[in-house]
Short mmCIF file of C-alpha atoms in Angstrom, two decimals:
data_model
loop_
_atom_site.label_atom_id
_atom_site.label_comp_id
_atom_site.label_asym_id
_atom_site.label_seq_id
_atom_site.Cartn_x
_atom_site.Cartn_y
_atom_site.Cartn_z
CA MET A 1 -2.96 -14.41 96.30
CA ARG A 2 -0.87 -13.99 99.50
CA PRO A 3 2.39 -15.47 97.92
CA TYR A 4 1.94 -13.31 94.92
CA LEU A 5 1.63 -10.20 97.18
CA PHE A 6 4.52 -11.26 99.16
CA VAL A 7 6.83 -11.54 95.78
CA VAL A 8 5.43 -7.95 94.79
CA CYS A 9 6.33 -6.48 98.12
CA LEU A 10 9.62 -7.94 98.12
CA PHE A 11 10.50 -6.91 94.53
CA GLY A 12 9.48 -3.31 95.60
CA TRP A 13 11.43 -3.37 98.76
CA LEU A 14 14.68 -4.59 96.76
CA SER A 15 14.02 -2.02 94.02
CA GLN A 16 13.98 0.57 96.81
CA ALA A 17 16.82 -0.47 98.59
CA GLN A 18 18.82 -0.57 95.28
CA ALA A 19 17.85 2.95 94.50
CA GLN A 20 18.97 4.08 97.96
CA GLY A 21 22.19 2.18 97.57
CA LEU A 22 22.85 4.11 94.31
CA GLU A 23 21.99 7.38 96.06
CA LEU A 24 24.34 6.75 98.98
CA GLU A 25 27.08 5.94 96.54
CA LEU A 26 26.60 9.04 94.71
CA ASP A 27 26.59 11.07 97.90
CA LEU A 28 29.79 9.56 99.11
CA THR A 29 31.58 10.42 95.95
CA GLU A 30 34.66 12.60 96.74
CA GLU A 31 34.66 16.09 94.92
CA ALA A 32 37.76 16.71 92.88
CA SER A 33 39.88 19.11 94.48
CA PRO A 34 40.50 22.54 92.40
CA THR A 35 43.78 22.22 90.48
CA ASN A 36 46.71 24.68 91.13
CA ARG A 37 47.82 25.89 87.73
CA PHE A 38 51.10 27.14 89.39
CA ALA A 39 51.87 23.82 91.28
CA PRO A 40 55.28 22.25 90.52
CA SER A 41 55.89 18.68 89.64
CA LEU A 42 57.92 16.43 92.05
CA ALA A 43 59.92 13.22 91.73
CA PHE A 44 60.37 11.02 94.79
CA VAL A 45 63.54 8.87 94.63
CA GLY A 46 62.62 7.08 97.76
CA ILE A 47 64.22 6.35 101.21
CA GLN A 48 67.33 4.19 100.81
CA PRO A 49 68.26 2.24 104.00
CA ALA A 50 71.82 1.72 105.21
CA GLY A 51 71.92 -1.96 106.24
CA SER A 52 69.10 -4.57 106.68
CA ARG A 53 68.40 -3.19 110.13
CA GLN A 54 66.87 -0.04 108.72
CA ALA A 55 65.17 -1.80 105.72
CA GLU A 56 61.84 -2.37 107.71
CA ARG A 57 61.56 1.11 108.96
CA ALA A 58 62.49 2.62 105.37
CA LYS A 59 59.67 0.49 103.99
CA ARG A 60 57.00 1.78 106.31
CA LEU A 61 58.36 5.22 105.86
CA ASN A 62 58.38 5.02 102.06
CA ALA A 63 54.78 3.64 102.14
CA GLU A 64 53.69 6.61 104.49
CA PHE A 65 55.38 9.51 102.48
CA GLN A 66 53.84 8.22 99.13
CA ARG A 67 50.58 8.39 100.68
CA GLU A 68 51.34 11.91 101.91
CA LEU A 69 52.45 13.00 98.40
CA SER A 70 49.29 11.56 96.80
CA ALA A 71 47.21 13.61 99.33
CA ALA A 72 49.35 16.55 98.48
CA THR A 73 48.70 16.03 94.67
CA ARG A 74 44.97 15.72 95.23
CA GLU A 75 45.06 19.02 97.13
CA GLY A 76 46.81 20.72 94.39
CA ARG A 77 50.01 21.50 96.07
CA PHE A 78 51.94 19.41 93.32
CA SER A 79 50.90 18.99 89.79
CA HIS A 80 52.01 15.38 89.55
CA ILE A 81 54.21 13.10 91.41
CA LEU A 82 56.74 10.58 90.12
CA GLY A 83 57.58 7.65 92.45
CA PRO A 84 60.58 5.31 92.89
CA LYS A 85 59.30 3.08 90.23
CA GLU A 86 59.64 5.75 87.61
CA VAL A 87 62.63 7.35 89.05
CA LEU A 88 65.06 4.63 89.68
CA PRO A 89 65.29 3.10 86.33
CA VAL A 90 65.90 6.77 84.78
CA LEU A 91 68.48 7.10 87.62
CA LYS A 92 70.15 3.85 86.63
CA THR A 93 70.53 5.02 82.80
CA LEU A 94 72.47 8.09 84.34
CA GLN A 95 74.76 5.33 85.83
CA LYS A 96 74.14 6.62 89.39
CA THR A 97 72.78 5.09 92.56
CA PRO A 98 70.46 7.09 94.92
CA ALA A 99 73.26 7.32 97.34
CA GLU A 100 75.68 8.89 94.59
CA CYS A 101 72.95 11.30 93.51
CA ARG A 102 72.67 13.66 96.54
CA ASP A 103 74.33 16.70 95.07
CA LYS A 104 72.70 19.65 93.27
CA ALA A 105 74.43 18.95 89.98
CA CYS A 106 73.21 15.26 89.75
CA LEU A 107 69.69 16.20 91.06
CA GLU A 108 69.60 18.91 88.46
CA LEU A 109 70.40 16.58 85.69
CA LEU A 110 67.91 13.97 86.95
CA ALA A 111 65.11 16.65 87.03
CA ALA A 112 65.85 17.64 83.62
CA THR A 113 65.84 14.08 82.35
CA LEU A 114 62.53 13.38 84.17
CA GLY A 115 60.95 16.65 83.13
CA VAL A 116 59.99 17.73 86.75
CA ASP A 117 60.46 20.87 88.80
CA ARG A 118 61.56 19.37 92.23
CA ILE A 119 63.44 16.20 93.58
CA LEU A 120 63.02 14.61 96.75
CA THR A 121 65.45 11.91 98.05
CA ALA A 122 66.24 10.53 101.51
CA SER A 123 68.32 7.95 103.43
CA LEU A 124 67.76 6.05 106.73
CA THR A 125 71.16 5.35 108.50
CA PRO A 126 72.13 3.95 111.82
CA SER A 127 72.33 6.64 114.81
CA GLY A 128 73.42 4.77 117.93
CA PRO A 129 70.80 2.56 118.89
CA GLY A 130 68.34 3.99 116.65
CA SER A 131 67.88 5.55 113.24
CA LEU A 132 68.53 8.85 111.44
CA LEU A 133 66.22 9.91 108.56
CA THR A 134 67.78 12.53 106.22
CA LEU A 135 65.67 14.36 103.55
CA TRP A 136 67.23 16.15 100.54
CA GLY A 137 65.14 18.48 98.39
CA TYR A 138 66.19 20.04 95.15
CA GLU A 139 64.59 23.34 94.12
CA PRO A 140 66.44 25.15 91.10
CA THR A 141 66.37 28.54 92.64
CA MET A 142 68.46 27.66 95.76
CA GLU A 143 72.22 27.64 95.70
CA GLN A 144 72.25 24.58 97.88
CA LEU A 145 69.84 21.52 98.65
CA ALA A 146 67.31 21.77 101.37
CA ILE A 147 67.96 19.31 104.20
CA GLU A 148 65.70 18.06 106.81
CA THR A 149 66.41 15.29 109.51
CA ALA A 150 64.54 13.28 111.87
CA GLU A 151 66.06 10.81 114.65
CA SER A 152 64.37 7.93 116.13
CA PRO A 153 63.72 8.13 120.01
CA GLU A 154 65.94 5.19 121.11
CA ARG A 155 68.87 7.28 122.08
CA GLU A 156 66.57 9.56 124.17
CA GLN A 157 64.88 6.54 125.79
CA LYS A 158 68.27 4.86 126.75
CA GLN A 159 69.45 7.86 128.38
CA GLN A 160 66.33 8.38 130.34
CA THR A 161 66.03 4.74 131.55
CA SER A 162 69.88 3.99 132.26
CA GLY A 163 70.68 4.35 136.12
CA PHE A 164 67.11 4.64 137.07
CA THR A 165 65.15 1.83 138.55
CA GLY A 166 61.49 1.42 138.18
CA LEU A 167 61.50 3.11 134.80
CA VAL A 168 60.07 0.72 132.00
CA LYS A 169 61.34 1.09 128.47
CA PRO A 170 58.72 2.20 126.15
CA SER A 171 57.15 -0.54 123.80
CA LYS A 172 58.36 -0.95 120.35
CA ALA A 173 55.06 0.05 119.04
CA LYS A 174 55.27 3.49 121.00
CA THR A 175 58.83 3.96 119.77
CA GLU A 176 57.79 3.32 116.15
CA ALA A 177 54.75 5.80 116.50
CA GLU A 178 56.98 8.35 118.06
CA PHE A 179 59.54 8.09 115.18
CA LEU A 180 56.88 8.08 112.40
CA SER A 181 55.65 11.23 113.98
CA ARG A 182 59.03 12.88 113.90
CA ALA A 183 59.53 11.79 110.36
CA ARG A 184 56.24 13.04 109.21
CA SER A 185 57.09 16.54 110.67
CA ALA A 186 60.40 16.57 108.91
CA PHE A 187 58.71 15.36 105.48
CA GLY A 188 55.99 18.16 106.03
CA ARG A 189 58.58 20.95 106.52
CA MET A 190 60.45 19.43 103.35
CA THR A 191 57.19 19.37 101.12
CA ALA A 192 56.00 22.96 102.39
CA HIS A 193 59.54 24.15 100.98
CA LEU A 194 59.20 22.23 97.85
CA GLU A 195 55.53 23.03 96.88
CA THR A 196 56.44 26.85 96.53
CA GLY A 197 54.53 27.66 93.34
CA LEU A 198 55.72 28.59 90.10
CA GLY A 199 55.39 31.67 88.03
CA LYS A 200 53.88 31.81 84.67
CA LEU A 201 55.37 33.96 81.75
CA VAL A 202 52.91 35.06 78.99
CA VAL A 203 54.72 36.16 75.93
CA ASP A 204 52.51 38.21 73.29
CA ALA A 205 54.24 38.61 70.05
CA PHE A 206 52.42 39.53 66.88
CA GLU A 207 55.19 38.02 64.62
CA ARG A 208 54.82 34.20 64.66
CA SER A 209 58.59 33.65 63.61
CA THR A 210 59.76 35.68 66.76
CA GLN A 211 62.51 33.59 68.50
CA ILE A 212 62.25 34.11 72.37
CA THR A 213 65.24 33.56 74.36
CA LEU A 214 65.21 33.65 78.17
CA SER A 215 68.72 34.33 79.78
CA GLY A 216 70.48 32.54 76.91
CA LYS A 217 68.02 29.76 76.61
CA GLU A 218 65.53 29.36 73.70
CA ILE A 219 62.09 28.76 75.23
CA GLY A 220 59.62 29.22 72.38
CA GLN A 221 58.39 31.09 69.42
CA GLY A 222 55.87 33.52 68.72
CA SER A 223 53.14 33.93 71.54
CA PHE A 224 53.09 31.25 74.17
CA GLU A 225 52.81 30.53 77.99
CA LYS A 226 55.41 28.91 80.17
CA LEU A 227 55.71 27.92 83.77
CA LEU A 228 58.92 29.17 85.36
CA GLU A 229 60.83 29.04 88.65
CA ARG A 230 60.73 32.27 90.51
CA GLY A 231 63.61 34.59 89.73
CA HIS A 232 65.01 37.49 87.48
CA TYR A 233 65.42 36.82 83.76
CA SER A 234 66.61 38.51 80.68
CA LEU A 235 64.33 38.18 77.78
CA LEU A 236 65.68 38.63 74.03
CA ALA A 237 62.99 38.43 71.09
CA GLU A 238 64.43 38.23 67.53
CA ALA A 239 62.83 38.09 64.10
CA GLU A 240 64.03 38.50 60.69
CA GLY A 241 63.79 42.09 59.33
CA PHE A 242 63.27 43.52 62.91
CA LEU A 243 65.30 45.04 65.63
CA PRO A 244 65.86 42.96 68.56
CA PHE A 245 63.63 43.55 71.72
CA ASN A 246 64.97 43.12 75.11
CA ALA A 247 62.96 43.08 78.44
CA GLU A 248 63.67 42.26 81.99
CA VAL A 249 61.28 39.74 83.50
CA ASN A 250 60.66 39.15 87.25
CA ILE A 251 58.73 35.85 87.98
CA GLN A 252 57.13 35.65 91.24
CA PRO A 253 55.39 32.39 92.74
CA ASN A 254 51.72 31.96 91.83
CA GLN A 255 51.83 35.11 89.45
CA VAL A 256 51.42 35.92 85.86
CA GLU A 257 54.09 38.16 83.98
CA LEU A 258 52.90 39.33 80.62
CA ILE A 259 55.47 40.60 78.17
CA LYS A 260 54.32 42.31 74.82
CA VAL A 261 56.96 41.96 72.39
CA LEU A 262 57.01 45.19 70.32
CA LEU A 263 59.19 44.78 67.18
CA ILE A 264 60.46 47.69 65.13
CA ALA A 265 61.32 47.00 61.44
CA LYS A 266 64.89 47.59 60.66
CA PRO A 267 65.78 50.84 58.74
CA LEU A 268 66.75 50.65 54.96
CA ASP A 269 70.48 50.70 54.29
CA LYS A 270 69.86 53.44 51.61
CA PRO A 271 66.69 55.61 52.49
CA PHE A 272 64.46 55.60 49.50
CA ASP A 273 63.80 59.02 47.76
CA PRO A 274 61.71 58.60 44.63
CA ARG A 275 62.94 62.06 43.32
CA ALA A 276 66.48 61.35 43.86
CA TRP A 277 66.17 57.85 42.49
CA LYS A 278 64.61 59.22 39.41
CA GLU A 279 67.43 61.64 38.75
CA THR A 280 70.17 59.11 39.46
CA GLY A 281 68.53 56.53 37.33
CA ALA A 282 68.67 56.01 33.48
CA GLU A 283 67.97 59.88 32.85
CA ALA A 284 71.25 60.75 34.88
CA GLN A 285 73.23 57.94 33.35
CA ARG A 286 72.14 59.18 29.89
CA LYS A 287 73.23 62.71 30.71
CA ASN A 288 76.45 61.82 32.30
CA LYS A 289 77.56 59.40 29.60
CA PRO A 290 79.96 60.75 26.99
CA LEU A 291 78.68 61.09 23.54
CA TYR A 292 81.51 59.15 21.83
CA VAL A 293 80.73 56.00 23.95
CA ARG A 294 77.08 55.80 22.71
CA PRO A 295 76.66 53.06 20.04
CA GLY A 296 73.73 55.06 18.57
CA LEU A 297 76.00 57.75 17.50
CA TYR A 298 78.18 55.25 15.29
CA VAL A 299 74.90 53.94 13.76
CA ALA A 300 73.96 57.40 12.66
CA ILE A 301 77.45 58.16 11.28
CA ALA A 302 77.26 54.83 9.33
CA GLY A 303 73.72 56.01 8.08
CA LEU A 304 75.20 59.44 7.04
CA ALA A 305 77.86 57.48 5.15
CA ALA A 306 75.27 55.33 3.46
CA ALA A 307 73.11 58.19 2.61
CA GLY A 308 76.03 60.10 1.16
CA THR A 309 76.93 57.07 -0.92
CA GLY A 310 73.38 56.86 -2.23
CA VAL A 311 73.57 60.71 -3.12
CA TYR A 312 76.77 59.94 -5.06
CA PHE A 313 75.00 57.08 -7.08
CA GLY A 314 72.15 59.40 -7.68
CA LEU A 315 74.26 62.17 -8.99
CA ALA A 316 75.99 59.68 -11.19
CA ALA A 317 72.77 58.39 -12.54
CA LYS A 318 71.44 61.98 -13.33
CA SER A 319 74.82 62.63 -14.97
CA ILE A 320 74.37 59.96 -17.46
CA GLU A 321 70.66 60.86 -17.86
CA LYS A 322 71.60 64.42 -18.68
CA LYS A 323 74.07 63.25 -21.08
CA GLY A 324 71.65 61.04 -22.92
CA ILE A 325 69.07 64.06 -23.06
CA ASP A 326 71.69 66.49 -24.41
CA SER A 327 72.59 64.10 -27.19
CA ILE A 328 68.98 63.49 -28.18
CA GLY A 329 68.60 67.13 -28.49
CA ASN A 330 71.54 67.72 -30.68
CA GLY A 331 70.17 64.98 -33.09
CA ILE A 332 73.13 62.73 -32.17
CA ILE A 333 72.91 59.85 -29.83
CA ASP A 334 76.04 59.88 -27.93
CA ILE A 335 75.24 57.40 -25.13
CA THR A 336 75.72 53.49 -25.38
CA ARG A 337 73.28 51.02 -24.13
CA LYS A 338 75.85 50.10 -21.44
CA GLU A 339 75.90 53.61 -19.94
CA ALA A 340 71.83 53.51 -20.11
CA ASN A 341 72.01 50.43 -17.98
CA ARG A 342 74.42 51.71 -15.59
CA ALA A 343 72.39 54.87 -15.14
CA LYS A 344 69.51 52.62 -13.92
CA LEU A 345 71.71 50.51 -11.75
CA TYR A 346 72.94 53.82 -10.17
CA ALA A 347 69.54 55.08 -9.59
CA LEU A 348 68.53 51.77 -7.91
CA LEU A 349 71.59 52.00 -5.71
CA SER A 350 70.91 55.56 -4.78
CA ASN A 351 67.53 54.59 -3.58
CA ILE A 352 68.64 51.81 -1.66
CA PHE A 353 71.74 53.68 0.19
CA VAL A 354 69.67 56.74 0.75
CA GLY A 355 66.64 55.01 2.39
CA SER A 356 68.91 52.77 4.48
CA GLY A 357 71.17 55.55 5.47
CA GLY A 358 68.23 57.78 6.38
CA ALA A 359 66.67 54.86 8.47
CA MET A 360 70.25 54.20 10.31
CA VAL A 361 70.51 58.11 10.96
CA ALA A 362 67.05 58.08 12.54
CA GLY A 363 67.71 54.79 14.42
CA GLY A 364 71.00 55.86 15.75
CA THR A 365 69.62 59.24 16.87
CA LEU A 366 66.72 57.66 18.54
CA TRP A 367 69.03 55.26 20.19
CA MET A 368 71.11 58.04 21.57
CA PHE A 369 68.32 60.14 23.17
CA VAL A 370 64.83 58.52 23.09
CA ALA A 371 65.48 54.65 23.26
CA PRO A 372 64.51 52.76 26.49
CA GLY A 373 67.10 53.05 29.20
CA LYS A 374 69.07 50.22 30.83
CA ILE A 375 67.26 47.99 33.35
CA ALA A 376 67.83 49.12 36.97
CA GLU A 377 67.40 47.61 40.34
CA ASN A 378 64.33 48.55 42.15
CA PRO A 379 65.24 50.43 45.45
CA LEU A 380 61.95 49.21 47.01
CA ASP A 381 63.42 45.49 46.79
CA ASP A 382 65.03 46.20 50.40
CA VAL A 383 61.56 46.93 51.70
CA THR A 384 59.57 44.15 50.04
CA GLY A 385 62.14 41.53 49.89
CA LYS A 386 61.43 40.65 46.45
CA VAL A 387 63.48 40.83 43.30
CA GLY A 388 62.07 43.41 40.84
CA VAL A 389 63.41 45.60 38.11
CA VAL A 390 62.23 49.06 36.77
CA ILE A 391 62.95 49.97 33.06
CA ASN A 392 63.89 53.84 32.97
CA ILE A 393 63.50 55.95 29.68
CA GLY A 394 66.52 57.36 28.44
CA GLY A 395 69.56 56.29 26.48
CA THR A 396 71.88 54.58 28.85
CA PHE A 397 73.55 52.17 26.54
#
């Protein structure tokens, strides 16, 4: 029983130890730092050494500065960091070396290409018996680059020990520690300057097609948010069918600037008056149009001519018919069969011409005064933006 109990106790002890180990691992988990929504992004080009004597120091400083930048990102001072591995290939595509890209124009182009807000680049050059670290920082709102320097202590040490006996030159480790401390101070001053927060512009536009231009550069459409460098900007909002909207924008670090875009519809070229339009429509055209240019007049005249011709044929038929009746009354048939057939023909033509002539007179009169008018353009088209027509009543032909 004793070996069995020993195995059971050992298993329980191991299980408890594993549980405690897991608890310890959870307790040691580092809590994520709160992110800064206004933090800028940064690209670190790296420290470029001048000569092989500076290469070892530059390597140590590069590693130290990248650790500092990673800590700054975790603390929310920068949104994200791009290191030399990401930056140098892009710089090569711009056909520039780090030493050639230390002016504002080049660093501005590099920042735009990388899509970052700030650029930090550095060099390590000989300075007497020691080294000189120079840091350049690009921040768009500044007219010139920010510059910080740190010199290694060899020059000072040489001046202190020269001519004095008994003074021992500091060790190399102490010298390097002193230089690292100075370099970190310069690096801290530079990052403190570059970590200045951005400002946020919030545009609220009810018209989704609204184009927003900021100081001559299109930055978005409709409603949106955008992080911007601090400064004063001129905002222009434009949408089809609306008057332009202008506003002055003042962006401050770590603050939100809200712009409500109030668009006003463009006025009509010709103000719409329903009463005036009705009077100037087909009715007015009919009233003002001369009678002699209306086709309905000539149709009515042709109808009168046709009706007159029908009356003439009717009178001729009546005359022949009267002649036949009179001859029968006198007992003498004084009418031929040919005349009798002619009377029938005249009667038929009379009916045709009188009927058609009457219809033409009625149609022509209706055409002149009552017929549907000319198709006119709808004055509301300028408001709706659609093509439409309105049929007016009145002779406008």
